[in-house]
Amino acid sequence: VLVSEVHRRVLLEYVRPLMQVRMVCTSAKMRARVATRLGEEARQLRELFTRLVRPTRHPGATP
């Protein structure tokens, strides 16, 4: 339930505003920079939610 709420908040606070803005890239270089930035942010979000879903093993815990 907590992960679902975090996912919803990310959608509201990050993704929705991103989708509502029309990005105008005036050059190929700018498009490449925007694509790189969006790709990096997507990777970070994917890592975050992967860590939230998978339980972490604590030192000394039995498998």
Tab-separated table of C-alpha atoms in Angstrom, residues 12-61:
chain	number	residue	atom	x	y	z
A	12	LEU	CA	1.250	13.678	-9.434
A	13	GLU	CA	4.392	15.616	-8.524
A	14	TYR	CA	6.710	14.719	-11.395
A	15	VAL	CA	5.162	12.964	-14.359
A	16	ARG	CA	1.925	14.932	-14.719
A	17	PRO	CA	3.566	18.385	-14.862
A	18	LEU	CA	6.184	17.005	-17.239
A	19	MET	CA	3.471	15.791	-19.602
A	20	GLN	CA	1.513	19.069	-19.429
A	21	VAL	CA	4.429	21.189	-20.628
A	22	ARG	CA	5.188	21.359	-24.305
A	23	MET	CA	8.924	21.037	-24.722
A	24	VAL	CA	10.348	22.882	-27.684
A	25	CYS	CA	13.845	21.800	-28.593
A	26	THR	CA	15.409	24.150	-31.090
A	27	SER	CA	18.381	21.982	-31.984
A	28	ALA	CA	19.510	18.388	-32.170
A	29	LYS	CA	21.957	19.090	-29.345
A	30	MET	CA	19.149	20.314	-27.092
A	31	ARG	CA	17.011	17.273	-27.976
A	32	ALA	CA	19.901	14.987	-27.084
A	33	ARG	CA	20.402	16.743	-23.723
A	34	VAL	CA	16.694	16.522	-22.877
A	35	ALA	CA	16.573	12.863	-23.903
A	36	THR	CA	19.639	12.087	-21.790
A	37	ARG	CA	18.190	13.864	-18.774
A	38	LEU	CA	14.797	12.151	-19.094
A	39	GLY	CA	16.495	8.786	-19.525
A	40	GLU	CA	18.607	9.326	-16.411
A	41	GLU	CA	15.592	10.402	-14.373
A	42	ALA	CA	13.640	7.366	-15.610
A	43	ARG	CA	16.515	5.108	-14.538
A	44	GLN	CA	16.580	6.691	-11.091
A	45	LEU	CA	12.821	6.281	-10.661
A	46	ARG	CA	13.026	2.650	-11.816
A	47	GLU	CA	15.778	1.967	-9.275
A	48	LEU	CA	13.780	3.664	-6.528
A	49	PHE	CA	10.650	1.606	-7.121
A	50	THR	CA	12.637	-1.595	-7.561
A	51	ARG	CA	14.228	-1.006	-4.142
A	52	LEU	CA	10.855	-0.187	-2.593
A	53	VAL	CA	9.251	-3.382	-3.902
A	54	ARG	CA	12.115	-5.767	-3.116
A	55	PRO	CA	12.731	-6.394	0.555
A	56	THR	CA	16.317	-5.649	1.484
A	57	ARG	CA	18.389	-8.206	3.324
A	58	HIS	CA	19.831	-7.021	6.577
A	59	PRO	CA	23.255	-8.183	7.761
A	60	GLY	CA	22.876	-11.304	9.868
A	61	ALA	CA	19.449	-12.173	8.465
